[in-house]
Every structure is written in structure tokens, then in C-alpha cells.
CSV table of C-alpha atoms and ligand atoms in Angstrom, one decimal:
chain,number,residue,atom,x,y,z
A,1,UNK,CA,-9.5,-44.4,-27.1
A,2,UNK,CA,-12.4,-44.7,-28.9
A,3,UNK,CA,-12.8,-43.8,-32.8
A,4,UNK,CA,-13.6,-40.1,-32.3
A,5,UNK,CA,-10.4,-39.5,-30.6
A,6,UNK,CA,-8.0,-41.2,-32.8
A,7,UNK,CA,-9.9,-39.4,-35.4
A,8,UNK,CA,-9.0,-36.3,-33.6
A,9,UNK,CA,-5.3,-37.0,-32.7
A,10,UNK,CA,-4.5,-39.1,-35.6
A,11,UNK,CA,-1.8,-36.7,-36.9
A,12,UNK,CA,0.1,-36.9,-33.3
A,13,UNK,CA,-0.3,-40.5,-33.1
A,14,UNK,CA,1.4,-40.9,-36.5
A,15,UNK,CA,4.5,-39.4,-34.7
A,16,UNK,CA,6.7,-42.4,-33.2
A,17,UNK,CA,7.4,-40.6,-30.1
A,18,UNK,CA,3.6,-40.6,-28.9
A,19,UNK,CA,1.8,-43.1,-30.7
A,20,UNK,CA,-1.7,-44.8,-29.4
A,21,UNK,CA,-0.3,-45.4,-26.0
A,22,UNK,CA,1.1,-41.8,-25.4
A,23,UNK,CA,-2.1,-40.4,-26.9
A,24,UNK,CA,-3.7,-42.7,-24.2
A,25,UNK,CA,-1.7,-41.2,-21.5
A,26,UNK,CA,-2.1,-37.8,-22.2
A,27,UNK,CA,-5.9,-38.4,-22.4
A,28,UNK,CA,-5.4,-39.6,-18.6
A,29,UNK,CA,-2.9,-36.7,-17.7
A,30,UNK,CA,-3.4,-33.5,-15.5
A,31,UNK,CA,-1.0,-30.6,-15.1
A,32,UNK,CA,-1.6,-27.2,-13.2
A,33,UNK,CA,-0.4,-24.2,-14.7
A,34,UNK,CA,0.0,-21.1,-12.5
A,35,UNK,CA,-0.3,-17.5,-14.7
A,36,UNK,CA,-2.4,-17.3,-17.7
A,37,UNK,CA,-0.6,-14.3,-19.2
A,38,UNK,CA,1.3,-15.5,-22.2
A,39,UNK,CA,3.1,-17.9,-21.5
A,40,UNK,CA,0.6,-20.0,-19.3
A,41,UNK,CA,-2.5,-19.1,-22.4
A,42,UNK,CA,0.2,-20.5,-25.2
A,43,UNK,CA,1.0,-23.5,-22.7
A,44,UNK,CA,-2.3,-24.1,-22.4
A,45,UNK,CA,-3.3,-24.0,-25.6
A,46,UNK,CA,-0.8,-26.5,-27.1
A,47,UNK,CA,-2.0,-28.6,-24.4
A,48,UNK,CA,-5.7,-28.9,-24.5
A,49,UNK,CA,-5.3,-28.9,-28.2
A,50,UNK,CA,-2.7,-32.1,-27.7
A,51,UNK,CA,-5.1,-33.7,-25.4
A,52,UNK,CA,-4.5,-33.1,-21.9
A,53,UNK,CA,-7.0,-34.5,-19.5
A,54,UNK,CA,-7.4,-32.3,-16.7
A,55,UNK,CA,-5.7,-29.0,-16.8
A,56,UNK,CA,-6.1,-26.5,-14.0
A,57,UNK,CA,-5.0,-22.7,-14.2
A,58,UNK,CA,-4.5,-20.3,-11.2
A,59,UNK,CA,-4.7,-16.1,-12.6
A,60,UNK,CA,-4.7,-13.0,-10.4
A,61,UNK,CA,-5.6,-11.2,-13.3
A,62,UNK,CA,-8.2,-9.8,-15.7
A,63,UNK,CA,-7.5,-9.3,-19.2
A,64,UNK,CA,-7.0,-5.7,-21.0
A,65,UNK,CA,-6.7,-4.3,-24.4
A,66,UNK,CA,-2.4,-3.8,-24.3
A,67,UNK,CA,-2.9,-8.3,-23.5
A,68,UNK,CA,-4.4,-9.0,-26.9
A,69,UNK,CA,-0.9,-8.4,-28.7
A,70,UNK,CA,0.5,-11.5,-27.4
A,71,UNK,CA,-2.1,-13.6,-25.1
A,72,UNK,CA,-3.2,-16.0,-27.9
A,73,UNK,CA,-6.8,-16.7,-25.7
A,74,UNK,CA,-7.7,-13.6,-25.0
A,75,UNK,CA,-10.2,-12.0,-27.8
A,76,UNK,CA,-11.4,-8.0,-27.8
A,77,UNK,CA,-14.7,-8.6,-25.8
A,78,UNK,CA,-13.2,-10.6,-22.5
A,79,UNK,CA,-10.9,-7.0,-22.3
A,80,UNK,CA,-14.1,-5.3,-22.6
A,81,UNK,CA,-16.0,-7.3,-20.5
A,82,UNK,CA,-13.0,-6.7,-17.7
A,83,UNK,CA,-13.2,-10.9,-17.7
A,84,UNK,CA,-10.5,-12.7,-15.2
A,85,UNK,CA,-8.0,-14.4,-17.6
A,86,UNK,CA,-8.7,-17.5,-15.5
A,87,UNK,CA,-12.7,-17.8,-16.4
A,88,UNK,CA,-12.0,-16.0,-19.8
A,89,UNK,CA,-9.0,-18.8,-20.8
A,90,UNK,CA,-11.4,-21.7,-19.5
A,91,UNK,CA,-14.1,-21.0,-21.5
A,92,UNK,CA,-12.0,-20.5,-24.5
A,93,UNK,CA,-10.3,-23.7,-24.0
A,94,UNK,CA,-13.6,-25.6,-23.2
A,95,UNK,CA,-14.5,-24.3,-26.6
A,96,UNK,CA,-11.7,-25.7,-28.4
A,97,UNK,CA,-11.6,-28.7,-26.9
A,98,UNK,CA,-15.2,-29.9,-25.0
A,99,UNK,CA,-13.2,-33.4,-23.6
A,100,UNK,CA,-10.9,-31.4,-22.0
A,101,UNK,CA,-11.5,-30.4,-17.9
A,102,UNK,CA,-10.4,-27.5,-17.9
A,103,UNK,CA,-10.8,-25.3,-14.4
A,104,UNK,CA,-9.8,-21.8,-14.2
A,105,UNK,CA,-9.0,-20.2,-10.4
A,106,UNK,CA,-9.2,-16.6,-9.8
A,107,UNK,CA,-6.7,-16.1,-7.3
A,108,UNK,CA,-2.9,-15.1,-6.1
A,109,UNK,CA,-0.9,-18.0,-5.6
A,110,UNK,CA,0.3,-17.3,-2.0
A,111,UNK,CA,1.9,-19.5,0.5
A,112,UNK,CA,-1.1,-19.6,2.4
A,113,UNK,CA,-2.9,-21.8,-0.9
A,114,UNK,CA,0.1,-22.7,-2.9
A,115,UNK,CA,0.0,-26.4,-1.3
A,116,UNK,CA,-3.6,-26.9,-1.6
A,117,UNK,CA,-4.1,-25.5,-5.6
A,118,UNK,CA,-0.8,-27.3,-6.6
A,119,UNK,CA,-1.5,-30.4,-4.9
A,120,UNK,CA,-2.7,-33.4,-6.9
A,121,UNK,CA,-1.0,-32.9,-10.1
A,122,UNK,CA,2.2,-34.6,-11.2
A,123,UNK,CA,3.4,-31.4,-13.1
A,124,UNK,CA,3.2,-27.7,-12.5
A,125,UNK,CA,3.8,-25.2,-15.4
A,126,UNK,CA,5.3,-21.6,-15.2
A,127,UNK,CA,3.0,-19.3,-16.9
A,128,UNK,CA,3.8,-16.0,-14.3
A,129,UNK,CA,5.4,-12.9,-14.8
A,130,UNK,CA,7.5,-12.6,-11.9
A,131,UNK,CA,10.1,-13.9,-9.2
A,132,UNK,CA,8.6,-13.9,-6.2
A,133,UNK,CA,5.6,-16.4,-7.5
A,134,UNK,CA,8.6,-18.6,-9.0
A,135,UNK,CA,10.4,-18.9,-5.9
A,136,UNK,CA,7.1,-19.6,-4.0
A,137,UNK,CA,6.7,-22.4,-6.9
A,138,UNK,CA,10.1,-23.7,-6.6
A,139,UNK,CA,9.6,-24.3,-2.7
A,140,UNK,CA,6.4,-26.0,-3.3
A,141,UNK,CA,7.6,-28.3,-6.1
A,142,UNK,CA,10.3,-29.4,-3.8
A,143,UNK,CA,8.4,-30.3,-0.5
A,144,UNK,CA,5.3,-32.1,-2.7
A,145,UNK,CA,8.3,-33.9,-4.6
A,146,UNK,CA,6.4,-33.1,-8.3
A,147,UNK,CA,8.9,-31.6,-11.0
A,148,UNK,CA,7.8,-28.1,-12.5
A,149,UNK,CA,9.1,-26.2,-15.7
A,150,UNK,CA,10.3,-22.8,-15.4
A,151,UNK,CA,10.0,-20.8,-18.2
A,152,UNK,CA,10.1,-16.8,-18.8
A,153,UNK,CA,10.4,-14.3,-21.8
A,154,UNK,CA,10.9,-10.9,-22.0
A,155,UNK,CA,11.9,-8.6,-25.1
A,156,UNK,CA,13.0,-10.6,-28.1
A,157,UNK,CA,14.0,-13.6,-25.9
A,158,UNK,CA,13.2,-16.0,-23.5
A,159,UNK,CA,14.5,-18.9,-21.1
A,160,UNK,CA,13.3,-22.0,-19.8
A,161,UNK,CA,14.6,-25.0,-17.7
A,162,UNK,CA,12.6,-28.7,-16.6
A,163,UNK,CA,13.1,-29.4,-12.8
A,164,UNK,CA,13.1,-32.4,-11.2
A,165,UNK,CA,13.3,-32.1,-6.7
A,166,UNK,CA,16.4,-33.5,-6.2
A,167,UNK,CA,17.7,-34.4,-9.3
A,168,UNK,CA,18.1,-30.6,-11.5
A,169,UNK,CA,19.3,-27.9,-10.7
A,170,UNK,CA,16.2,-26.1,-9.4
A,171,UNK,CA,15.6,-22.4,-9.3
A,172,UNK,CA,17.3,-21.5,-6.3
A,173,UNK,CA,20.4,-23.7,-7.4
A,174,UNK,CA,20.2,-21.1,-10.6
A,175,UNK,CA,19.4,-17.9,-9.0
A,176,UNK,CA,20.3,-17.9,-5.6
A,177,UNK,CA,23.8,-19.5,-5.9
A,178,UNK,CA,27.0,-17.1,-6.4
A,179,UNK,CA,27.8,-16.5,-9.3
A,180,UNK,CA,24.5,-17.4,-10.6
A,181,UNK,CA,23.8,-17.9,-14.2
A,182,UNK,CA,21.0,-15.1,-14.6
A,183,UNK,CA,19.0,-16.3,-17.8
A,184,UNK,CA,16.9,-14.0,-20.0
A,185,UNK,CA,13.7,-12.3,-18.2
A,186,UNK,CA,15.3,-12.6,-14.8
A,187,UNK,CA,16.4,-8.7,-14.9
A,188,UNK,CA,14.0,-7.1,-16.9
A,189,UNK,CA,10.0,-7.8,-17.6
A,190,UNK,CA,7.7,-6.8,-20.0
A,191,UNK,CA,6.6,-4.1,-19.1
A,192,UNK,CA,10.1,-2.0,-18.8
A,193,UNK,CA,11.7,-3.8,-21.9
A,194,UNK,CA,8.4,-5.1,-23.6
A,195,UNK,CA,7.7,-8.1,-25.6
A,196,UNK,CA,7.4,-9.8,-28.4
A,197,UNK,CA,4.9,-12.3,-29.1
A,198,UNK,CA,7.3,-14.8,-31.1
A,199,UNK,CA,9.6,-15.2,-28.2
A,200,UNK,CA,7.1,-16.5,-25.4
A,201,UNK,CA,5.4,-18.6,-28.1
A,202,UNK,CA,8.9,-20.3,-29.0
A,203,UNK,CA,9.6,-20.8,-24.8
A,204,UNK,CA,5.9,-22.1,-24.6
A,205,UNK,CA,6.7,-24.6,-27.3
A,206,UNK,CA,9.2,-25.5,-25.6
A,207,UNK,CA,7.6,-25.9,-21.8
A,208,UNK,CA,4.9,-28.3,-24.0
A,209,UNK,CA,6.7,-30.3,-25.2
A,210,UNK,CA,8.8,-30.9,-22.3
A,211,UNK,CA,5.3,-31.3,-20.6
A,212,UNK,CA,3.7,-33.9,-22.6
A,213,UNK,CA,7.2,-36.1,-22.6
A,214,UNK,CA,6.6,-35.8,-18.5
A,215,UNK,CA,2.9,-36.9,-18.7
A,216,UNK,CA,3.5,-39.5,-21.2
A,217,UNK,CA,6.4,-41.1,-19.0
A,218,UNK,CA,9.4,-40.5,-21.9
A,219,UNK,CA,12.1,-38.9,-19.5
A,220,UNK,CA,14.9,-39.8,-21.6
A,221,UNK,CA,13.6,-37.1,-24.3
A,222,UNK,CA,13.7,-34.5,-22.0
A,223,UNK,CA,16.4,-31.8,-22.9
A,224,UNK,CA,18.1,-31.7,-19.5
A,225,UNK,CA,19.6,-28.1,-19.8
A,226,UNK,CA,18.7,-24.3,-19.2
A,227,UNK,CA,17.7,-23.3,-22.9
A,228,UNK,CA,17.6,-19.6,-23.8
A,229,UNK,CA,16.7,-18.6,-27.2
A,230,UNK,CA,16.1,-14.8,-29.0
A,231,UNK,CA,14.2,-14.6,-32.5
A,232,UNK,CA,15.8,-11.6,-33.2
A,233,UNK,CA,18.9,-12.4,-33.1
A,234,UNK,CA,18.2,-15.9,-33.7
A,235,UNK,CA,20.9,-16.9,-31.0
A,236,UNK,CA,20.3,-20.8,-29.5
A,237,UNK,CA,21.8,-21.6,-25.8
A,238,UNK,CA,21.7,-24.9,-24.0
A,239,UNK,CA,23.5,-24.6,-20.9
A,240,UNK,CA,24.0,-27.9,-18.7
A,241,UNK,CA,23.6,-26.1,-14.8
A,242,UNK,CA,24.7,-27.6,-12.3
A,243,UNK,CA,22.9,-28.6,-8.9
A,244,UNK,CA,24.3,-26.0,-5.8
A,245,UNK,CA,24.9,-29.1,-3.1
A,246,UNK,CA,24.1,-26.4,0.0
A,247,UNK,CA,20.8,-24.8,-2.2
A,248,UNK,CA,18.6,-23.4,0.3
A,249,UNK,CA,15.7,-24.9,-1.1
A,250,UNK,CA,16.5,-28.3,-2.5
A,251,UNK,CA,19.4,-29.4,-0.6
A,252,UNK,CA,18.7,-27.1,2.7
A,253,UNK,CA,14.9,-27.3,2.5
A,254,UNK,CA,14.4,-24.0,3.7
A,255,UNK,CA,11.2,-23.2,2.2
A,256,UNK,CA,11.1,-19.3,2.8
A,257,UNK,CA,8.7,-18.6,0.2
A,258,UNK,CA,6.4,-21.4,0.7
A,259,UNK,CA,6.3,-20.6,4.4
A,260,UNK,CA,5.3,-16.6,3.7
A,261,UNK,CA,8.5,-14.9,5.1
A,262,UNK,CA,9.3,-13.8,2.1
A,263,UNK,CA,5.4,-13.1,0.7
A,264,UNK,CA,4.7,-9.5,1.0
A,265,UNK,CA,1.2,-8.6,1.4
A,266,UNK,CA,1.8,-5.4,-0.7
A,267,UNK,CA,3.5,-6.3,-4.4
A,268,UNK,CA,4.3,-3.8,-7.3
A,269,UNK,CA,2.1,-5.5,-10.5
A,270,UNK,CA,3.0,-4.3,-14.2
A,271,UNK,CA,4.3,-0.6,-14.5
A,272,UNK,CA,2.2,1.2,-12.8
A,273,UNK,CA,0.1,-0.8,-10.2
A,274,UNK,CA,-0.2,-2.4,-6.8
A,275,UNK,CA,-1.9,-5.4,-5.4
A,276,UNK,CA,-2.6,-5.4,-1.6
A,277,UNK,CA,-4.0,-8.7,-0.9
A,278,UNK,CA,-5.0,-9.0,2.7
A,279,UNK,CA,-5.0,-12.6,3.8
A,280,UNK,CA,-8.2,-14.5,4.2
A,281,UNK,CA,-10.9,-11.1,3.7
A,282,UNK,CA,-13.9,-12.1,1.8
A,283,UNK,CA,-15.6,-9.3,0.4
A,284,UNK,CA,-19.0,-8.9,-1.0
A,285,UNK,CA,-18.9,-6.9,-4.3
A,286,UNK,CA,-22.6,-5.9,-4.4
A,287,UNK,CA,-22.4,-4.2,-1.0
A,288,UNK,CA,-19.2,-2.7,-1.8
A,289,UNK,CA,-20.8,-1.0,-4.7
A,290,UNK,CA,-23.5,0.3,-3.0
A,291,UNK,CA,-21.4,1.6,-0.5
A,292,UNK,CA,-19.4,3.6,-2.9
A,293,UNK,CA,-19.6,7.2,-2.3
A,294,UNK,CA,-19.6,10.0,-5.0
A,295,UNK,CA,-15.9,9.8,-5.3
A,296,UNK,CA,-16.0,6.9,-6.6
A,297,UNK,CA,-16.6,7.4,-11.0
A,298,UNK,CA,-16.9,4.8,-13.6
A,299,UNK,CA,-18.3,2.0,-11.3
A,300,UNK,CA,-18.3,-1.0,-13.4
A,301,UNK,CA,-18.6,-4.6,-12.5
A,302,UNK,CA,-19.3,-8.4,-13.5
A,303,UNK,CA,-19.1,-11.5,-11.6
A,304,UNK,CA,-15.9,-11.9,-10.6
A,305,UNK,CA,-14.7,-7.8,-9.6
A,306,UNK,CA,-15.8,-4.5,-9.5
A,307,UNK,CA,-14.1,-1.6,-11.2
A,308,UNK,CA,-14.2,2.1,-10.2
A,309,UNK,CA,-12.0,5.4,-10.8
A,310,UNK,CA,-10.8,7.5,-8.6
A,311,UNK,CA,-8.7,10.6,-9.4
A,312,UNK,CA,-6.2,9.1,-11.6
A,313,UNK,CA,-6.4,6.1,-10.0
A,314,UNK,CA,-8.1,3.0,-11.1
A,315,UNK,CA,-8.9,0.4,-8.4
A,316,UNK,CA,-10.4,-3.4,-9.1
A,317,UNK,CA,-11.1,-5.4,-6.1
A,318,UNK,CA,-12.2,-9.1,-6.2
A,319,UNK,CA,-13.8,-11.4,-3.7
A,320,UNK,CA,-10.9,-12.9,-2.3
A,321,UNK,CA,-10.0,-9.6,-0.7
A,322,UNK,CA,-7.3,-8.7,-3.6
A,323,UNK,CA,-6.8,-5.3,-4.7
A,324,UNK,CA,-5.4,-3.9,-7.6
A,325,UNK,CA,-4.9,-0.1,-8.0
A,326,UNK,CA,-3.7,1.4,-10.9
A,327,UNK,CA,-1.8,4.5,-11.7
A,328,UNK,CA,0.8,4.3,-9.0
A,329,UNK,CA,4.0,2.9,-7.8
A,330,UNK,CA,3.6,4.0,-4.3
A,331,UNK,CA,2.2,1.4,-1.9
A,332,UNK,CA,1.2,4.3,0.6
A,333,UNK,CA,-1.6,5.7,-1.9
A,334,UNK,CA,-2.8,2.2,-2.4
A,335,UNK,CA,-3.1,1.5,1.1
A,336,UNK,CA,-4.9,4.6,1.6
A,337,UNK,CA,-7.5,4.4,-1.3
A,338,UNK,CA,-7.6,0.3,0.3
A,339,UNK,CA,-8.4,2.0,3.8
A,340,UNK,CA,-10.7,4.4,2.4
A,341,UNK,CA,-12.8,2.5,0.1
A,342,UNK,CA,-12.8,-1.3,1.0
A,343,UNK,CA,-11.9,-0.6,4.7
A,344,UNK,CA,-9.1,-1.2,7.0
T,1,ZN,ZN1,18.4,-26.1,-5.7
């Protein structure tokens, strides 16, 4: 380290359980977090601010105005600049710390890239919203052999749980298993029961922490149990789960999510949207808008999607080939305005 950084970390360095050489460590580490909502943003945060080498972070997303409550990166203009929560989070945490390589990747994680965008790093974070992109997470942590933390929150509480292939319970041991012990935010999600910011920031402190013991090499600090805790209530569990020994993922390694039998191409996102992501389709943005007809209203873009309105629906399409249309629940209408506007 040289003077400027033990300048910079010299309050975490005065605690015994980093010290110089953990601050050294954590300098050298990379981790990959996958969701930037607010979870993965208050992950990230503590973690570029700690002094995380590398970090990468994978988002689907762009970032609105009903985000601001509780995704601590996330300012006003990015929601009005419709910015992808991936570019918007890197340049925000470029701008706290300028050491850190930070790398922000617009995209679904799918099991046709989950391998390739989680490979390389020694620790993969849980910063999504849902199930299915846990699952796919879970399969992939296994067959690379890397541990991964789950963590979720939803209402006043949250849940989260360090996972080492082989040696924890992993998510499947949790979930899939009878009589499975069904933690907080595995029922419900934010946008049925809502959320308060306090809860995924006490889970995220959590994940951290756990996360820079990992990178650091200090396994025997790690808490080794599926912790749940609610600020309103102010109720504390630490439940010690126990591996399933026939798990379909990490004793069976059947990797149904990681090999796309379980990936829908069509998946409900938030309250009242699709996604249709059609494998593999690059799609040029400029010609798109120009192709628009006069159905299309509110045309807006920026470098990463283009925006437009049509009836009540709201549709944002990105390179990749993703889709997001807003303003229904129905995949038929999405795959019709998807038809109709981008092309079958
Ligand atoms: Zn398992």
C-alpha cells in the first residue's frame, strides 16, 4: 500500500480483524455482483468504499423515479435520463472511489452467459429481485466451485445465507427440499408487499461483511447460518440449515437452471411488466427508431435503450434484443407489441 491508501483506509485498518494485510487483500480482491437494485447498489457501495479491487455488476435494468426511495446510487437525473442501473451505478462508484475497477454490464443473466459473466471471480453477490435468477446463480456457483451469498429483503425484513459448493447448505438444499425452511422475501417481493429501505440496508451489511471476510481469507468469522432479521419488529434469527444429501443441485448436480430448461424466454418483471428476451438478437436502436410508425408516441432514447408509448403500454428495448413492456401482465400483449414493433 502506499501512503495515500493507508491514509484512506486507516480507520479500517485500526480494526484487528483487517489490519494492513486484509487492507492489502481487499485492494487485490474481485467479486461480481449480479442485480444492482438495492441490495446489489448497498453491496456495492460498502464495498468500493471498503476497497475492493475489481468489482463487476450485471443489471437488466434502468433506473426510475419509485428506485430512488431505497437504491442508495441512484440520484433524480439517471431516472430522468432513463440510465441502465449498471452504467448509472459504475459511474457513481468510479466517483467515489477512482482506484476502484468498477465495470457495469447491461444485460439478463441467462444460462446462455451466466458461465462466462460469473467466471473469474472468487465470490458472486446476490443483488436480484427474484427466484429464477437465484436458482440460475446457485447452479452456476456449484459447477465453477466459487461460494456466493444469497441475500433478499422484502417489507420490513430480509434474509441472507453464505454458500460454500459442497460444504453449506446451498439454495436448493433450502428451498427445494421438503419441508423447506422458506426465509423472508421468498413468498412475497417488493412490489406486492413493498419495502423498506432499512431492511435491505441491514441484509446488505450483512452480505459485506460476509464478503470482505471471504476476500480477505478469514473463514472462521463467517457466521455459518441462514440469518433473517425485521427492523420493525426488531426480531433476530440465526438458523443453522442443514445440507439435503440428495439436493438436486449440489449433491445431484443437476443444473436445470444453468442448462436453460428452466429459463423462460418470457418472465413477469415488477407489477406490471414483461421481459421477452429473445436469445442472441442484436438490435440496432437508431434504425429501430426510425422505423417507428405513428403509433409509436413519446420516442425517447440514449445510449443504451430506446423508450416509446404505445396505448397504455410502455415498451423499452435494448441492444441485446431484451424487451421490457410495461402496463401488462399478459405475455400475449407483449408478444404482440414485440411482433409488431421490433419484429418476429
Ligand atoms: Zn444443495
Amino acid at each position: 500500500m502506499n501512503a495515500r491508501e493507508i491514509e484512506r483506509y486507516s480507520r479500517q485498518i485500526l480494526f484487528g480483524g483487517i489490519g494492513e494485510a486484509g487492507q492489502e487483500r481487499l485492494l487485490r480482491a474481485s467479486a461480481v455482483i449480479v442485480g444492482c437494485g438495492a441490495m446489489g447498489a448497498a453491496v456495492a457501495n460498502l464495498l468500493v468504499r471498503a476497497g475492493i479491487g475489481t468489482l463487476r455488476l450485471i443489471d437488466r435494468d434502468f433506473v426510475e423515479p419509485s428506485n430512488l426511495q431505497r437504491q442508495s446510487l441512484y440520484s433524480e437525473s439517471d431516472a430522468r435520463e432513463n440510465l441502465p442501473k449498471a452504467v448509472a451505478a459504475e459511474r457513481r462508484l468510479i466517483a467515489i472511489n477512482s482506484a476502484a475497477r468498477v465495470e457495469g454490464i447491461v444485460t439478463d443473466l441467462t444460462a446462455e452467459n451466466a458461465r462466462d459473466l460469473l467466471s473469474g471471480f472468487p465470490l458472486i453477490l446476490d443483488g436480484t429481485d427474484n427466484f429464477e435468477t437465484r436458482f440460475l446463480i446457485n447452479d452456476a456457483s456449484i459447477a465453477l466451485n466459487v461460494p456466493w451469498i444469497y441475500a433478499a429483503a422484502v417489507a420490513s425484513s430480509g434474509v441472507t445465507m453464505t454458500i460454500f459448493p459442497g460444504e453449506t447448505p446451498c439454495l436448493a438444499c433450502l428451498l427445494e427440499s421438503d419441508g423447506a425452511q422458506l426465509g423472508a422475501g421468498a413468498e412475497e417481493t417488493c412490489d406486492t408487499a413493498g419495502i423498506l429501505n432499512a431492511a435491505v440496508n441491514v441484509i446488505a451489511s450483512i452480505e459485506a461483511t460476509e464478503a470482505m471476510k471471504i476476500l480477505i481469507g478469514d473463514r472462521s468469522g463467517l457466521h455459518g447460518r441462514l440469518i433473517s432479521f425485521d427492523v420493525w419488529r426488531n426480531e433476530f434469527r440465526a438458523i443453522r440449515a442443514a445440507r439435503n444429501p440428495q439436493c438436486r443441485a449440489c449433491a445431484r448436480k443437476e443444473f436445470r437452471y444453468l442448462e436453460g430448461e428452466a429459463q423462460p424466454h418470457i418472465t413477469m418483471c415488477g407489477r406490471d411488466s414483461v421481459q421477452i428476451h429473445e436469445r442472441g438478437r442484436h438490435l440496432d436502436l437508431g434504425e429501430l427508431n426510425r422505423r417507428l410508425g405513428p403509433t409509436a408516441s413519446d420516442v425517447r432514447g440514449n445510449d443504451f435503450l430506446l423508450r416509446f408509448r404505445v396505448n397504455s403500454y410502455q415498451v423499452t428495448v435494448f441492444p441485446d434484443g431484451r424487451v421490457i413492456v410495461k402496463g401488462t401482465r399478459d405475455p400475449a400483449v407483449a408478444r404482440s407489441l414485440y411482433a409488431r414493433y421490433i419484429g418476429a
